[in-house]
Coordinates of N, CA and C in Angstrom, one line a residue:
X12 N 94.0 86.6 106.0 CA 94.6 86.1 104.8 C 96.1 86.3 104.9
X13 N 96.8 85.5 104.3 CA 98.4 85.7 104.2 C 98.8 85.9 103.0
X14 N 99.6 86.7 102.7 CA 99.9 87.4 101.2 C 101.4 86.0 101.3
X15 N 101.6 86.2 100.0 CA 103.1 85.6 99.6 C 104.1 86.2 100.3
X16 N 104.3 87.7 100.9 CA 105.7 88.1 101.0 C 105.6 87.9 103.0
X17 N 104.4 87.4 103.2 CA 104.4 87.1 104.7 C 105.1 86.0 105.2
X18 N 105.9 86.4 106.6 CA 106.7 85.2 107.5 C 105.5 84.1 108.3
X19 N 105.6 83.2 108.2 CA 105.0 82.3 109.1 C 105.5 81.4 109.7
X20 N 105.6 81.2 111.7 CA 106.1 80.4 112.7 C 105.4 79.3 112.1
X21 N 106.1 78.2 111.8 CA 105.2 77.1 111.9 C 105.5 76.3 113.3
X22 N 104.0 75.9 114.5 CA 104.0 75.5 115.3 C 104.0 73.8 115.2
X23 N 103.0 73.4 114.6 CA 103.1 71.9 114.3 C 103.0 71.6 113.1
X24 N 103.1 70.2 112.3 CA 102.6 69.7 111.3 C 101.4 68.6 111.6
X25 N 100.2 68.9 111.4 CA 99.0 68.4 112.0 C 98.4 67.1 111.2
X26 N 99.3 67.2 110.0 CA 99.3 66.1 109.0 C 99.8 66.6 107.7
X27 N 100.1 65.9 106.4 CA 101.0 65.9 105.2 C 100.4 67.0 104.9
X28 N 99.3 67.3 104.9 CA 98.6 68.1 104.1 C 98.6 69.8 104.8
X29 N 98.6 69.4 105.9 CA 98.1 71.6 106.8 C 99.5 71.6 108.2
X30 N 99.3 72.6 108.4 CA 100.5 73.0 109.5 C 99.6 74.0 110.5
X31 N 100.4 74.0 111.5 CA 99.8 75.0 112.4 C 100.3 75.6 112.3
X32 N 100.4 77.0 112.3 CA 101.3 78.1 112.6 C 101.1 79.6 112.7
X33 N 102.0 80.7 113.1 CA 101.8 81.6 114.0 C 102.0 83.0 112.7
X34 N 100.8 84.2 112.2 CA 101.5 84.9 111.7 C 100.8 86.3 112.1
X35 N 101.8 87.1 112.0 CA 101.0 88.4 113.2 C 100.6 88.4 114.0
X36 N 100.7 87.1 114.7 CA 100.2 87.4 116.1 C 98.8 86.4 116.3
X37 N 98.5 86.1 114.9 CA 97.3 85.1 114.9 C 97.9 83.8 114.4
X38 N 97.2 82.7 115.3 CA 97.6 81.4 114.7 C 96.4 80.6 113.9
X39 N 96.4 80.1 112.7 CA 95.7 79.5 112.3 C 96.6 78.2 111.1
X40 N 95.9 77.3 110.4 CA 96.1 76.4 109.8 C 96.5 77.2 108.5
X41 N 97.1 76.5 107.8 CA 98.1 76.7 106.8 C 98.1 75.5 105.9
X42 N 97.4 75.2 103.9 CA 97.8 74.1 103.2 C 99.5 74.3 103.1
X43 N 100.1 72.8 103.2 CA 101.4 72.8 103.6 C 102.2 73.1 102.3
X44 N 101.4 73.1 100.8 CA 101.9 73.2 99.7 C 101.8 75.0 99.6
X45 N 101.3 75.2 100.7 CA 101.3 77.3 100.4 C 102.8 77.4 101.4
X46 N 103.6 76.6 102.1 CA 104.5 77.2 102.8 C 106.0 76.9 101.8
X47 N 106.8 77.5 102.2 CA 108.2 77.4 101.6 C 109.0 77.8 102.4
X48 N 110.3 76.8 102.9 CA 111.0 77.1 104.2 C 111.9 78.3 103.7
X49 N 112.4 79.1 104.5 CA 113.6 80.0 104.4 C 114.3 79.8 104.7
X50 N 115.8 79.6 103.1 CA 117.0 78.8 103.3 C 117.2 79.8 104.7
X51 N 118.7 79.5 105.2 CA 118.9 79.7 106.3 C 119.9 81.0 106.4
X52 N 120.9 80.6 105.4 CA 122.0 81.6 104.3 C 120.9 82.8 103.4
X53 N 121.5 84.2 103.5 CA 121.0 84.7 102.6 C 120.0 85.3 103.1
X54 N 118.7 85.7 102.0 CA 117.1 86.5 102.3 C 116.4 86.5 101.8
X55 N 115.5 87.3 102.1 CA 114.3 87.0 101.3 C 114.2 88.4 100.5
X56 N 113.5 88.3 99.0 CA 114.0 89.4 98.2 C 113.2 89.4 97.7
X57 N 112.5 90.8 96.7 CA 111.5 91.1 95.8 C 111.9 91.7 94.8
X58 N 111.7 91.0 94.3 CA 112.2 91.9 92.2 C 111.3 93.2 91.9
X59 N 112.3 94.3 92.0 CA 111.8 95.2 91.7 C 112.1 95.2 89.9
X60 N 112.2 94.6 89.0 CA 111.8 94.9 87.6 C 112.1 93.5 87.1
X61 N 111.6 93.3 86.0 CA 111.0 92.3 85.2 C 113.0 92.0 85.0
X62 N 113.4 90.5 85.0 CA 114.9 90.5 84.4 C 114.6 89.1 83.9
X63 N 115.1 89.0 81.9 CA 115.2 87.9 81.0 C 116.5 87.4 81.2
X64 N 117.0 86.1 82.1 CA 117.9 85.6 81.6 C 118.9 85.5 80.2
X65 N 120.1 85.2 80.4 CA 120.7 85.5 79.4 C 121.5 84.5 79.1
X66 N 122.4 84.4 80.5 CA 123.2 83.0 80.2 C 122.4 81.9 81.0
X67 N 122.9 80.7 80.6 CA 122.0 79.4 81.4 C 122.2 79.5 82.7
X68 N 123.0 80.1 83.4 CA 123.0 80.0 84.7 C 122.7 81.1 85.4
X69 N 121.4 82.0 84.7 CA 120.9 83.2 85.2 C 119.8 82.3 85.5
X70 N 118.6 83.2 86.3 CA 117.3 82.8 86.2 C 116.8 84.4 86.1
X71 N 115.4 83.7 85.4 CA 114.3 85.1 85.3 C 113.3 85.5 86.4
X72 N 113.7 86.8 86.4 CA 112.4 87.1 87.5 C 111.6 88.1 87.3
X73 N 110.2 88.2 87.7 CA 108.8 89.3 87.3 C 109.0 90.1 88.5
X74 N 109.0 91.5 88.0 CA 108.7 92.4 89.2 C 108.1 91.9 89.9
X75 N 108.3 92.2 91.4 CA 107.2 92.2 92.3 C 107.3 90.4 92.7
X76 N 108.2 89.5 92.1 CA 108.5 88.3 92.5 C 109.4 88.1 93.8
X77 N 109.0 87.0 94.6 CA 109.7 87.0 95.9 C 110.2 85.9 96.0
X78 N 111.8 85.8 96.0 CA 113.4 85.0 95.6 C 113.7 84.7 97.4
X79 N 114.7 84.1 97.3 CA 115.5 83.8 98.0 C 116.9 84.2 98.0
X80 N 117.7 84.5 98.7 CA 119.5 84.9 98.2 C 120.0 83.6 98.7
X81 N 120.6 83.0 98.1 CA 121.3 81.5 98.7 C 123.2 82.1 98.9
X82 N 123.0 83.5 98.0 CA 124.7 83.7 98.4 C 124.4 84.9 97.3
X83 N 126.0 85.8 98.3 CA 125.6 87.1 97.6 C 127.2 86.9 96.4
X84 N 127.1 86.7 95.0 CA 128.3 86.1 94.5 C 129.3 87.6 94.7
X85 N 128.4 88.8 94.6 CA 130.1 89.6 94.6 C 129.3 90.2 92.8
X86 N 130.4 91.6 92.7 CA 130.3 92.1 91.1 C 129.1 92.2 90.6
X87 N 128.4 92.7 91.6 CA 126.7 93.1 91.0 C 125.7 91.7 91.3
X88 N 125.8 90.7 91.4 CA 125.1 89.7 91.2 C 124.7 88.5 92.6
X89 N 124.3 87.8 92.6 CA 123.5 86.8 93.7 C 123.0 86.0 93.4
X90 N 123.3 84.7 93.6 CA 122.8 83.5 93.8 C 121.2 83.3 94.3
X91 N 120.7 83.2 93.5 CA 119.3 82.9 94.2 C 118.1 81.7 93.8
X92 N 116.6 81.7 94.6 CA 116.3 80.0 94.0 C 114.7 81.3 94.1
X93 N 113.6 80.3 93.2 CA 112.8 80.5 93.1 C 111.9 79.5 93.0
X94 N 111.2 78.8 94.0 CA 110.8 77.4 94.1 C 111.3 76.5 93.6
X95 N 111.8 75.8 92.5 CA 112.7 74.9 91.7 C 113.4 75.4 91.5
X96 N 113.6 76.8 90.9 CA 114.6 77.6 90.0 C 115.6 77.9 90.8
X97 N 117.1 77.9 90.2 CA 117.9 78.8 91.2 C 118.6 79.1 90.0
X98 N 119.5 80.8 90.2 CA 120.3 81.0 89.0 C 120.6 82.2 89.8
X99 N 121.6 82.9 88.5 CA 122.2 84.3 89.3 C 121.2 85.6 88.6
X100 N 121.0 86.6 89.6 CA 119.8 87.5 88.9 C 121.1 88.7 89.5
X101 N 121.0 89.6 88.6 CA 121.5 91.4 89.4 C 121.4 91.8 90.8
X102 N 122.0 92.2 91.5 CA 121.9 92.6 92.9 C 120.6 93.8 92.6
X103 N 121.4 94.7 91.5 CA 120.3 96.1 91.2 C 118.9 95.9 90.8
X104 N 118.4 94.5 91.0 CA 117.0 94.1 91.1 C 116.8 93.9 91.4
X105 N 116.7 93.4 92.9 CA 116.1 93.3 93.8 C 116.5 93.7 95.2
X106 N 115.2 93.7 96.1 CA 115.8 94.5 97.3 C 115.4 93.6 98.6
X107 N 115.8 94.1 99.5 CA 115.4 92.9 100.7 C 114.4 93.4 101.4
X108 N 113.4 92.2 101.6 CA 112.1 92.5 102.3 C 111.9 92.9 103.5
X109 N 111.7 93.8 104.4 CA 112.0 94.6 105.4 C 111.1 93.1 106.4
X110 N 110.0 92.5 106.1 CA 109.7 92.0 107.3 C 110.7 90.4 107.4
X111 N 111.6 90.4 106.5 CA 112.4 89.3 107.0 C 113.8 89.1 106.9
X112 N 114.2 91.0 108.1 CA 115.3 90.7 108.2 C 115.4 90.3 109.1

């Protein structure tokens, strides 16, 4: 099984629907709607506490949620996306996920 905060090589795309790809060391098939690329800028991040937006260009995140940093803006804060969502969340909430530095 692959948890949400796991890295996966993707080897092929076998059709619209599944991908091949590599994780831990085991390769197996993948639904293509469970993958999400990793922008290229930035990382991969887990909200360590629940944060309610405030202004419209914040987004909200649930502990234990796993973001993206699209940019670090500077003065506590970071640019980040959350499958659709992108907005600015606290630096001091989240931390970077050790398996994808």
């Amino acid at each position: 099984a692959v948890v949400s905060t796991q890295s996966t090589g993707i080897l092929e795309e076998t059709n619209a629907d599944w991908h091949k790809g590599v994780c831990k060391g085991h390769s197996a098939y993948f639904p293509t709607n469970y993958l999400e690329e990793i922008p290229e800028t930035g990382g991969v991040l887990q909200a360590l506490y629940d944060y309610t937006k405030i202004q419209p260009d914040e987004m909200s995140i649930t502990a234990g949620q796993v973001l993206f940093r699209l940019e670090d803006l500077g003065n506590g804060w970071i640019y980040g996306k959350i499958k659709d969502s992108r907005g600015h969340v606290p630096s001091s909430y989240v931390q970077e996920l050790e398996d994808f530095k």
